[in-house]
XYZ file of C-alpha atoms in Angstrom:
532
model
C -58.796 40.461 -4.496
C -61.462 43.115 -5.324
C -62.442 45.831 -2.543
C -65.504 44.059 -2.446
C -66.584 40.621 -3.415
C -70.666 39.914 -3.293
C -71.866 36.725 -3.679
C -75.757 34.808 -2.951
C -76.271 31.299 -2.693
C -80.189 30.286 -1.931
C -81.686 27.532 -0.061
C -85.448 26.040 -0.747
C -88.328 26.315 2.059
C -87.445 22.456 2.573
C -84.170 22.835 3.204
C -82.769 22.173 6.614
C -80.651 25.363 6.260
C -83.531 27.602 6.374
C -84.959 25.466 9.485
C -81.684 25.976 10.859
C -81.634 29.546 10.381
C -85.004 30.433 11.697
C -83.392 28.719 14.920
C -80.207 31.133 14.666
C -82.345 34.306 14.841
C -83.206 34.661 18.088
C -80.036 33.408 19.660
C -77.199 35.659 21.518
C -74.396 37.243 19.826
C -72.390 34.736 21.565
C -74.381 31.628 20.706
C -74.638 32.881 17.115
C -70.565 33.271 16.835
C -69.985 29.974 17.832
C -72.361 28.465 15.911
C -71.976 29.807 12.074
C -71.187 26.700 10.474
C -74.272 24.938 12.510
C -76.428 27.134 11.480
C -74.965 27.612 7.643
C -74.175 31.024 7.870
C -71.446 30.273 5.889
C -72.124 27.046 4.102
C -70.794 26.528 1.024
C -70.970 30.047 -0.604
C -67.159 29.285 -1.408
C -67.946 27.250 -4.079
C -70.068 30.412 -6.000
C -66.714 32.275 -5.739
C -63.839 32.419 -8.540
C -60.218 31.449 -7.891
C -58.912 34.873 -7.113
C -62.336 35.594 -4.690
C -61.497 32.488 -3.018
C -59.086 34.379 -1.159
C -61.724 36.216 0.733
C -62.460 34.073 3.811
C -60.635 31.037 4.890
C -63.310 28.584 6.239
C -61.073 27.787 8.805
C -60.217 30.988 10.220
C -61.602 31.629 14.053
C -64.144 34.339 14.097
C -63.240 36.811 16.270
C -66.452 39.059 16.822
C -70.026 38.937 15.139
C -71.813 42.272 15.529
C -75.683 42.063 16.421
C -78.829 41.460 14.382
C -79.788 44.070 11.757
C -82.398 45.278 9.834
C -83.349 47.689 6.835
C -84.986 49.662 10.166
C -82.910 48.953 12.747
C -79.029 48.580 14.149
C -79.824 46.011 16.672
C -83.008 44.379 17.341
C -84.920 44.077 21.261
C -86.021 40.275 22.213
C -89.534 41.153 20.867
C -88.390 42.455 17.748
C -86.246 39.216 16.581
C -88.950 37.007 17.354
C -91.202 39.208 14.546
C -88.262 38.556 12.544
C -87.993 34.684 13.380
C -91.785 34.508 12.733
C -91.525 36.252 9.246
C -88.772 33.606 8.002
C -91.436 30.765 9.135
C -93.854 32.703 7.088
C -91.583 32.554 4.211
C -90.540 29.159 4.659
C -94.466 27.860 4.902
C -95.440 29.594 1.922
C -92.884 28.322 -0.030
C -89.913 31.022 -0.473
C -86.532 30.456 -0.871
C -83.924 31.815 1.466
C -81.161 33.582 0.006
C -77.857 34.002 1.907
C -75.568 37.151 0.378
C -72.197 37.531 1.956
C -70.437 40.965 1.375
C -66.645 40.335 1.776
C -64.237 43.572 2.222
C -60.595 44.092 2.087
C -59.562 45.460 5.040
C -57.503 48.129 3.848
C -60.144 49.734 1.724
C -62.460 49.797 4.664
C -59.259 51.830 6.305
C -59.205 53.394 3.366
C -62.087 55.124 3.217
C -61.893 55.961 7.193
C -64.704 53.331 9.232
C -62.052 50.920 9.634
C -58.757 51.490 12.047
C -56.748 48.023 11.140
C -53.980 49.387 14.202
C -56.735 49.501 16.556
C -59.083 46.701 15.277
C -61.969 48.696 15.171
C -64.720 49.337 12.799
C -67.093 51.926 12.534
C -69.895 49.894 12.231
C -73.283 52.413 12.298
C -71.754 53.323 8.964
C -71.011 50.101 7.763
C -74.266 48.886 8.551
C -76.367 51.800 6.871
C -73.945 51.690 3.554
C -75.205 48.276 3.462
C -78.944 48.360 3.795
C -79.022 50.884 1.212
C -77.353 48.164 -1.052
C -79.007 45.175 0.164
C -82.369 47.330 -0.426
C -81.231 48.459 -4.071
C -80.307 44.962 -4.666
C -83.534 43.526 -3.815
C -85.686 46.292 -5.966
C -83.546 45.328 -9.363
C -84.979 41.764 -8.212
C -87.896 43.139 -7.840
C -88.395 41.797 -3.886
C -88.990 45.437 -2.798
C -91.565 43.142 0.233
C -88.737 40.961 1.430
C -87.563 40.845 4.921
C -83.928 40.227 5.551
C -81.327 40.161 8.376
C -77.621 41.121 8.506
C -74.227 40.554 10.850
C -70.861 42.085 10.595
C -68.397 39.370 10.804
C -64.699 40.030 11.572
C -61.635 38.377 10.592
C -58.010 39.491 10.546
C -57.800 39.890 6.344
C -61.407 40.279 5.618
C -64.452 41.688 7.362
C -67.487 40.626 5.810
C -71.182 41.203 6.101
C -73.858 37.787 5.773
C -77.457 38.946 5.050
C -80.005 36.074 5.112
C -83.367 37.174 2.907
C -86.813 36.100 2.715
C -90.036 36.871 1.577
C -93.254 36.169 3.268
C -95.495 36.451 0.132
C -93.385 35.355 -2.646
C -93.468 37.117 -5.768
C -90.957 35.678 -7.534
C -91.587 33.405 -11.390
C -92.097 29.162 -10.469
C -90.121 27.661 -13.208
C -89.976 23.611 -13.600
C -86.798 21.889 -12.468
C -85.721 18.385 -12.863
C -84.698 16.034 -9.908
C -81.422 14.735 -9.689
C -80.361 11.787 -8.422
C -78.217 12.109 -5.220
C -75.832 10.325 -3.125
C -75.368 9.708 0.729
C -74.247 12.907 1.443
C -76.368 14.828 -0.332
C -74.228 15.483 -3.492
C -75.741 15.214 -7.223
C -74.670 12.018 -9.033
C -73.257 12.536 -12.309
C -72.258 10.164 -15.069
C -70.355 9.967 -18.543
C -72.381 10.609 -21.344
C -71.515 9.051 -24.644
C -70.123 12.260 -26.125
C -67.568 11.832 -22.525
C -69.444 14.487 -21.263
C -70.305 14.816 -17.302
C -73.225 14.759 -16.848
C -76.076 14.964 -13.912
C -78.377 11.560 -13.856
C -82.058 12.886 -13.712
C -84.057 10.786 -11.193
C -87.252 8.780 -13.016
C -90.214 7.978 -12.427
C -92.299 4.530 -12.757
C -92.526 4.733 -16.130
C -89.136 5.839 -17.036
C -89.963 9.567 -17.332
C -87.360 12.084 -15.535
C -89.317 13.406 -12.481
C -89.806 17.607 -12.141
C -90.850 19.701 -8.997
C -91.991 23.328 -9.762
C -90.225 25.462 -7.417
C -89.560 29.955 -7.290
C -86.490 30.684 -9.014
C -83.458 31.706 -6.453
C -80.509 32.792 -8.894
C -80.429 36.247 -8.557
C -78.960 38.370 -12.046
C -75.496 39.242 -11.850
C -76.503 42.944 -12.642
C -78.083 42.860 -9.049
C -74.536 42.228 -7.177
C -72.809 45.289 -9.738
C -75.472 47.630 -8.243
C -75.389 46.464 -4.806
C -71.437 46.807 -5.010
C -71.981 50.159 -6.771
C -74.139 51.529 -4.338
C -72.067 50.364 -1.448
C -68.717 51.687 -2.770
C -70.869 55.092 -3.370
C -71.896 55.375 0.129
C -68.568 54.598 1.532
C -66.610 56.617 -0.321
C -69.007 60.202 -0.431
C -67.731 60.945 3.411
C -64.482 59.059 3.596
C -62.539 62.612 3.308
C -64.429 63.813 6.741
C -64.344 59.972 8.505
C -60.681 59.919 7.451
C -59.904 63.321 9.173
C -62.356 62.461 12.823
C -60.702 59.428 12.829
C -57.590 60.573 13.170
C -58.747 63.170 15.914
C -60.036 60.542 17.736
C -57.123 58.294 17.405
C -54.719 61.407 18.736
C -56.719 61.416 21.680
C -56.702 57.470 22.545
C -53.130 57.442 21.346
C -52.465 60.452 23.958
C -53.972 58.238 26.827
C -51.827 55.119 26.195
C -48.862 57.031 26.288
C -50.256 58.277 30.012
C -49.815 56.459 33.177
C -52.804 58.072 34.497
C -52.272 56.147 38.108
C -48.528 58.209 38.487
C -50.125 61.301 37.758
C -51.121 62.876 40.643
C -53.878 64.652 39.177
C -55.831 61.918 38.340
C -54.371 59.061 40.873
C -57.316 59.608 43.123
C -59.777 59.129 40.499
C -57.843 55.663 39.264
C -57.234 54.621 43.140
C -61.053 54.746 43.329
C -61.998 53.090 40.003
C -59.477 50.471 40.989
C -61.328 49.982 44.558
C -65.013 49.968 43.116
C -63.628 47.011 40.678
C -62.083 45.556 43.175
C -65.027 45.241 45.179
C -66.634 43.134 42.425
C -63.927 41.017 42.455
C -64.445 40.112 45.802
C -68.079 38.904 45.328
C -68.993 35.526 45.575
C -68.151 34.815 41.411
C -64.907 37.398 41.068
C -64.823 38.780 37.693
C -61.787 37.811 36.578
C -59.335 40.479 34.782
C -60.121 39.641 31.431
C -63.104 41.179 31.858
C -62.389 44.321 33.217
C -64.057 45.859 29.705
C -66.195 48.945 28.926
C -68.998 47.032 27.677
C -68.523 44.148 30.455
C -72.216 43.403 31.268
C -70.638 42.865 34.868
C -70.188 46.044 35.580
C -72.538 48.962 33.704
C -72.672 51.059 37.210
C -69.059 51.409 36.802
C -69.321 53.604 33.396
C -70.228 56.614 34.776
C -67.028 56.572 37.225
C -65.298 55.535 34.105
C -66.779 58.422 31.903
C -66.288 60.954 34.639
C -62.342 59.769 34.479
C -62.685 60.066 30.160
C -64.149 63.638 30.461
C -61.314 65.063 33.152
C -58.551 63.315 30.959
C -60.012 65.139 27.852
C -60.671 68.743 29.577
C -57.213 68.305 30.959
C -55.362 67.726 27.882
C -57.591 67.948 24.589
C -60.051 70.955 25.350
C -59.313 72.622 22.428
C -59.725 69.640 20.461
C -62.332 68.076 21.580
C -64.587 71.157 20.563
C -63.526 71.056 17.387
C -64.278 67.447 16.591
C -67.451 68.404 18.165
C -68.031 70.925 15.705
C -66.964 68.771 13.033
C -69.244 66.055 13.951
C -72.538 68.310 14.394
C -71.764 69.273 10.711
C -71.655 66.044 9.577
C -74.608 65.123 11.633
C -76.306 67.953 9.468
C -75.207 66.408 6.476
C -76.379 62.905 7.076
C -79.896 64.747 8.378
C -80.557 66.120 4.819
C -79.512 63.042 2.720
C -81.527 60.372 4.942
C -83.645 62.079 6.798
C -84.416 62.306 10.490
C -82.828 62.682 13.703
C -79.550 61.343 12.931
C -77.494 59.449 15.635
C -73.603 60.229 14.341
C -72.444 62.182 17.374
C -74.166 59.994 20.090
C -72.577 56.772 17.832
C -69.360 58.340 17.588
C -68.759 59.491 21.124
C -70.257 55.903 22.645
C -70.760 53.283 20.257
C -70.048 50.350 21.663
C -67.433 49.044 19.220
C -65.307 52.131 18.140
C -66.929 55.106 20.074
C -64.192 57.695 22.021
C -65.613 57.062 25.536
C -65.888 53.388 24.829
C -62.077 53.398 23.319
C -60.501 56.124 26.518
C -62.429 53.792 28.600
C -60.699 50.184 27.676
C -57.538 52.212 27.929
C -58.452 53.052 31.434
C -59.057 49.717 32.430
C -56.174 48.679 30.471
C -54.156 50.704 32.712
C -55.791 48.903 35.833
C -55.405 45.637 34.742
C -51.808 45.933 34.234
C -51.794 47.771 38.116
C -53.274 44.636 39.141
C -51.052 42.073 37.402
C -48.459 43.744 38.489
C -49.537 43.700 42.539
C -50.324 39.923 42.229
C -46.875 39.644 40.968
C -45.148 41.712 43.809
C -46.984 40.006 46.307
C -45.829 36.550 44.694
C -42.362 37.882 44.694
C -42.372 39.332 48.642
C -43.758 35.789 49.855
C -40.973 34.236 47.696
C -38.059 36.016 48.881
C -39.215 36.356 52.953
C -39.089 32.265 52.349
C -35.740 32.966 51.820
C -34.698 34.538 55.112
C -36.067 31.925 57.086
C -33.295 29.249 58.381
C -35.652 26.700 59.491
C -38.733 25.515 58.229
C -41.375 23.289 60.593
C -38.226 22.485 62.737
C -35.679 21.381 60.057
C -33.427 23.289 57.800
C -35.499 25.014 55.501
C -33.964 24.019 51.710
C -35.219 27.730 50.277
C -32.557 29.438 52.746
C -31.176 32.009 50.700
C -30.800 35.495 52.043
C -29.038 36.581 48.115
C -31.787 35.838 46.453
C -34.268 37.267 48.528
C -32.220 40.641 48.809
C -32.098 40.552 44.681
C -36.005 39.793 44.888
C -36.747 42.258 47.256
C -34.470 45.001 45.436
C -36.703 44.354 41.898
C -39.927 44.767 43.948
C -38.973 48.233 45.881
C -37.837 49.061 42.287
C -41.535 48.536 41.291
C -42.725 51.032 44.147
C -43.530 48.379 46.819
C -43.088 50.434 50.282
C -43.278 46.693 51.874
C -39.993 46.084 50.178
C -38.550 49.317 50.432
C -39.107 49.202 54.240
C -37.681 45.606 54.477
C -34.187 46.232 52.398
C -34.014 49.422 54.807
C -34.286 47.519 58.201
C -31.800 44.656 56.243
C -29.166 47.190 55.463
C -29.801 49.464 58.965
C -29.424 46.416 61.001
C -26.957 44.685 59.085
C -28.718 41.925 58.788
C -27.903 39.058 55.993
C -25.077 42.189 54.473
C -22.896 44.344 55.819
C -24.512 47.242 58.084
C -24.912 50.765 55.357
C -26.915 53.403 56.880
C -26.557 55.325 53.512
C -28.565 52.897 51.584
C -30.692 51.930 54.351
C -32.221 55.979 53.988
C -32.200 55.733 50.154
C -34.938 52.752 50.650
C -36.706 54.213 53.512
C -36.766 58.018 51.770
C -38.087 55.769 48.505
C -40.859 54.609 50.686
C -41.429 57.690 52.005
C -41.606 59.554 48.248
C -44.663 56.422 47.939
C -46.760 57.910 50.568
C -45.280 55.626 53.276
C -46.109 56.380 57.007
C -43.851 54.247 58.613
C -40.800 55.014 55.558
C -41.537 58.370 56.564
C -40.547 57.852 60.528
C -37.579 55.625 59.632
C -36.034 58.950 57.489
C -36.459 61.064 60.714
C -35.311 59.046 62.900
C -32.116 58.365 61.191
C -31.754 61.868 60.105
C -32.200 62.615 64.334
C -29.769 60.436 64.792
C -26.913 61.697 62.160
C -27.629 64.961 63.769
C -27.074 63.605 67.189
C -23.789 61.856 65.756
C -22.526 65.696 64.818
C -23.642 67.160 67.803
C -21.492 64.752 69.993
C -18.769 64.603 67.099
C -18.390 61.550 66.299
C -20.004 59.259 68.900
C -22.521 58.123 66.366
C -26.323 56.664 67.074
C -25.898 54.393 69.920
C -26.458 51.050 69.937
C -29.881 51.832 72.208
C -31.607 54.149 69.514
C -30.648 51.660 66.403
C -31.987 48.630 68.683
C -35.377 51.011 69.559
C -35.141 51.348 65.837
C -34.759 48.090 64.738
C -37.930 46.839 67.349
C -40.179 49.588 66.077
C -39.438 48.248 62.165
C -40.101 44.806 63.159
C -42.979 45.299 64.866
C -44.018 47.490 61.937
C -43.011 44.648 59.781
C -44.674 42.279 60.688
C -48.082 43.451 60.879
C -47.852 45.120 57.383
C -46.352 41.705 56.394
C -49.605 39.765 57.726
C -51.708 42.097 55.549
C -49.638 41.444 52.581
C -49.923 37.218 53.497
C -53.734 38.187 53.929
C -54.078 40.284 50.218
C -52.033 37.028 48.901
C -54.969 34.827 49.533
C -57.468 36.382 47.613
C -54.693 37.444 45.305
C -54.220 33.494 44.702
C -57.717 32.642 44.413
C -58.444 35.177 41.569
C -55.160 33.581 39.663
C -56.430 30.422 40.193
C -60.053 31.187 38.544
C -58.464 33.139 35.998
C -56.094 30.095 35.089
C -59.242 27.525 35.427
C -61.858 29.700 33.408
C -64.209 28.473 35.821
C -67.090 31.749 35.747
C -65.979 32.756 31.680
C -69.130 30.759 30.423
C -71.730 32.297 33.043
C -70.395 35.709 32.486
């Protein structure tokens, strides 16, 4: 396949496609993704391909993001704004234009190529994308002499091909009426044909009355063939004049982002309060009446926008901490190519504010997902110890409701237990060290009984904390009498103040489980994912 394939198919003003698409315009990014074939975004422009551009798109290939609405003047259009637009394509359609539908396909790896596309990362730099092709679209429509047309355009991704549909109109058409004839059609719309008597196919003309074949006088919609070479020219030209300085921020950026993923930033004690209080504010949404399940603990979540600022603030330290020196030099490097883009389009130009925090590929956008990336895996994993600790304390109980309880297994709850405290749960630590201080379920080990409570202790523990003192008093007590060892009254005090300990620290864990179980179950069901 070609780096880029251009093809236009056009529809009449009484088509329903062009009803259809006047309907699209206004609708959310969301409505409009799962709606392309409704709305014949696509349609049949397969059929305008040859073999080898067939490869392009398959039809039935799940879209996996549509960018927004845009315009030779704009990157995303307000409410107001797309209902000008709507109102331009009824224009259009009343007075007779066609609508012509261009799809720009792109092999991925040229896009990488020539630095706006990061195939690792899935993400596109599409401010540049979406300027490269206006100028096109625009030089395209001027060797078609439809300077006055309005038009509209979406980046559509899919994993082998990203691809670009621009829908065109114009509200006072100035293109040549040319007479065509009327062909009869079928049930489904589709041109009969017949064999002529040379065995030639051909297309039966519809007739009128009298036996004549029947015309209509209609604007012409073919567009030359010289007018996709230029619009492919001009496109390749635009991508390709900055891909040395894309390629070399991109990879800046990427070192940075690649830098955080490597980075627990929650076991780093420089930034763990910053995470422990990102984690609490989310947290607190989850609680609300609809909790935001964890799939949508994202940057651009509309959900939670007040958050981004705690978010940024965490994106800023990690940078400062660990790519100062960087950072001002892709600064540097992006004010100069800010310049650049100043003197050959004119204008304030918008590349540092679009690199730094576009919403698709920008470096606070991209540190930020990582962030919450980081979180969400925190909080899968918590649901999961909690799971686990309720598990194995079922299996430490002999009877159940009065009768042998069939989940009596003291084993496998040590084994669970063990993995957990592995995982950093103090809950767990402190349980394995009463089990193995007492002797309880194993045989009695003092030794290993501190190596869990010092591990809780090392986590921040209060009460793992006490329990190493107290058996460190007690070994020095045991040296001091030589040999008589703690007495059964200090291990018993001990053992009374752990379960008492236990027990309430338990009850918060059985109370966390709750609303741990509730946000598993609406994560499972999907219930909110349509509302938010």
């Amino acid at each position: 396949m070609a780096d880029i394939v251009v093809v236009t198919r056009f529809q009449q003003a009484g088509s329903n496609a062009f009803s259809s698409y006047i309907d699209y315009v206004d609708r959310s990014n969301a409505t409009r993704k799962n709606n392309v074939e409704k709305f014949n975004m696509f349609g049949k422009y397969m059929e305008y391909m040859d073999d080898e551009a067939k490869t392009v798109v398959n039809e039935e290939q799940k879209i996996e993001k549509i960018s927004s609405l845009f315009t030779t003047g704009k990157d995303s259009l307000f409410i107001e704004e797309k209902k000008d637009i709507k109102e331009a394509f009824r224009v259009g359609q009343k007075n007779g234009s066609p609508m012509w539908q261009t799809v720009i396909s792109f092999k991925n790896e040229y896009l990488q190529e020539v630095g706006i596309y990061d195939g690792e990362n899935n993400t596109l730099n599409e401010k540049e994308l979406m300027q490269a092709a206006r100028l096109s679209i625009n030089n395209m429509l001027k060797n078609e002499n439809m300077e006055n047309s309005v038009w509209t355009g979406a980046i559509h991704y899919n994993t082998d091909n990203i691809h670009i549909h621009i829908a065109i109109t114009q509200t006072n058409p100035t293109r040549e009426k040319k007479e065509f004839v009327e062909y009869e059609k079928d049930s489904d719309g589709k041109v009969k044909t017949r064999v002529n008597e040379s065995g030639e196919i051909e297309k039966i003309p519809k007739l009128d009355r009298n036996g004549n074949i029947k015309t209509y006088e209609t604007y012409i919609g073919r567009f030359k063939n010289k007018s996709h070479m230029i619009m492919k020219s001009s496109l390749k030209k635009e991508l390709e004049k900055n891909s040395e300085a894309y390629i070399s921020l991109n990879k800046m950026l990427r070192e940075i982002i690649a830098d955080k993923n490597e980075q627990d930033l929650l076991e780093n004690e420089v930034f763990k309060d910053m995470m422990k209080n990102l984690y609490g504010a989310l947290k607190q949404e989850t609680l609300k009446e609809k909790p935001l399940p964890l799939k949508y603990w994202n940057y651009n979540q509309n959900s939670i926008p007040h958050l981004k600022p705690k978010i940024d603030e965490i994106s800023d330290f990690f940078i400062k901490t660990y790519h100062n020196a960087e950072f001002k030099e892709l600064m540097v490097k992006l004010e100069n190519e800010a310049k650049k883009q100043e003197k050959i389009y004119g204008g304030k130009s918008d590349y540092v504010k679009n690199k730094l925090h576009d919403k698709s590929d920008g470096l606070y956008t991209r540190l930020g997902n990582a962030i919450l990336k980081e979180l969400r895996r925190y909080e899968k994993d918590r649901i999961s110890q909690i799971t686990d600790m309720k598990e194995a304390m079922k299996c430490f109980e002999k009877l159940k409701d009065g009768n042998v309880n069939p989940e009596y297994n003291p084993a496998k709850g040590i084994e669970l237990l063990d993995d957990v405290a592995k995982r950093g749960n103090t809950f767990a630590q402190n349980k394995l060290g009463s089990i193995y201080l007492k002797g309880e379920f194993v045989e009695r080990d003092v030794e290993k009984a501190s190596e869990y409570f010092r591990a809780s202790a090392r986590n921040g523990n209060s009460y793992g904390v006490e329990m190493v003192q107290k058996i460190e008093d007690g070994k020095r007590k045991f040296r001091k009498s030589r040999g008589i060892g703690i007495c059964n009254r200090d291990v018993n005090r001990m053992i009374n103040q752990l379960k008492k300990n236990m027990n309430k620290e338990y009850i918060n864990y059985v109370n966390k489980s709750k609303a741990a179980e509730l946000q598993q179950e609406i994560e499972h069901r999907g219930s909110y994912e349509a509302e938010l």
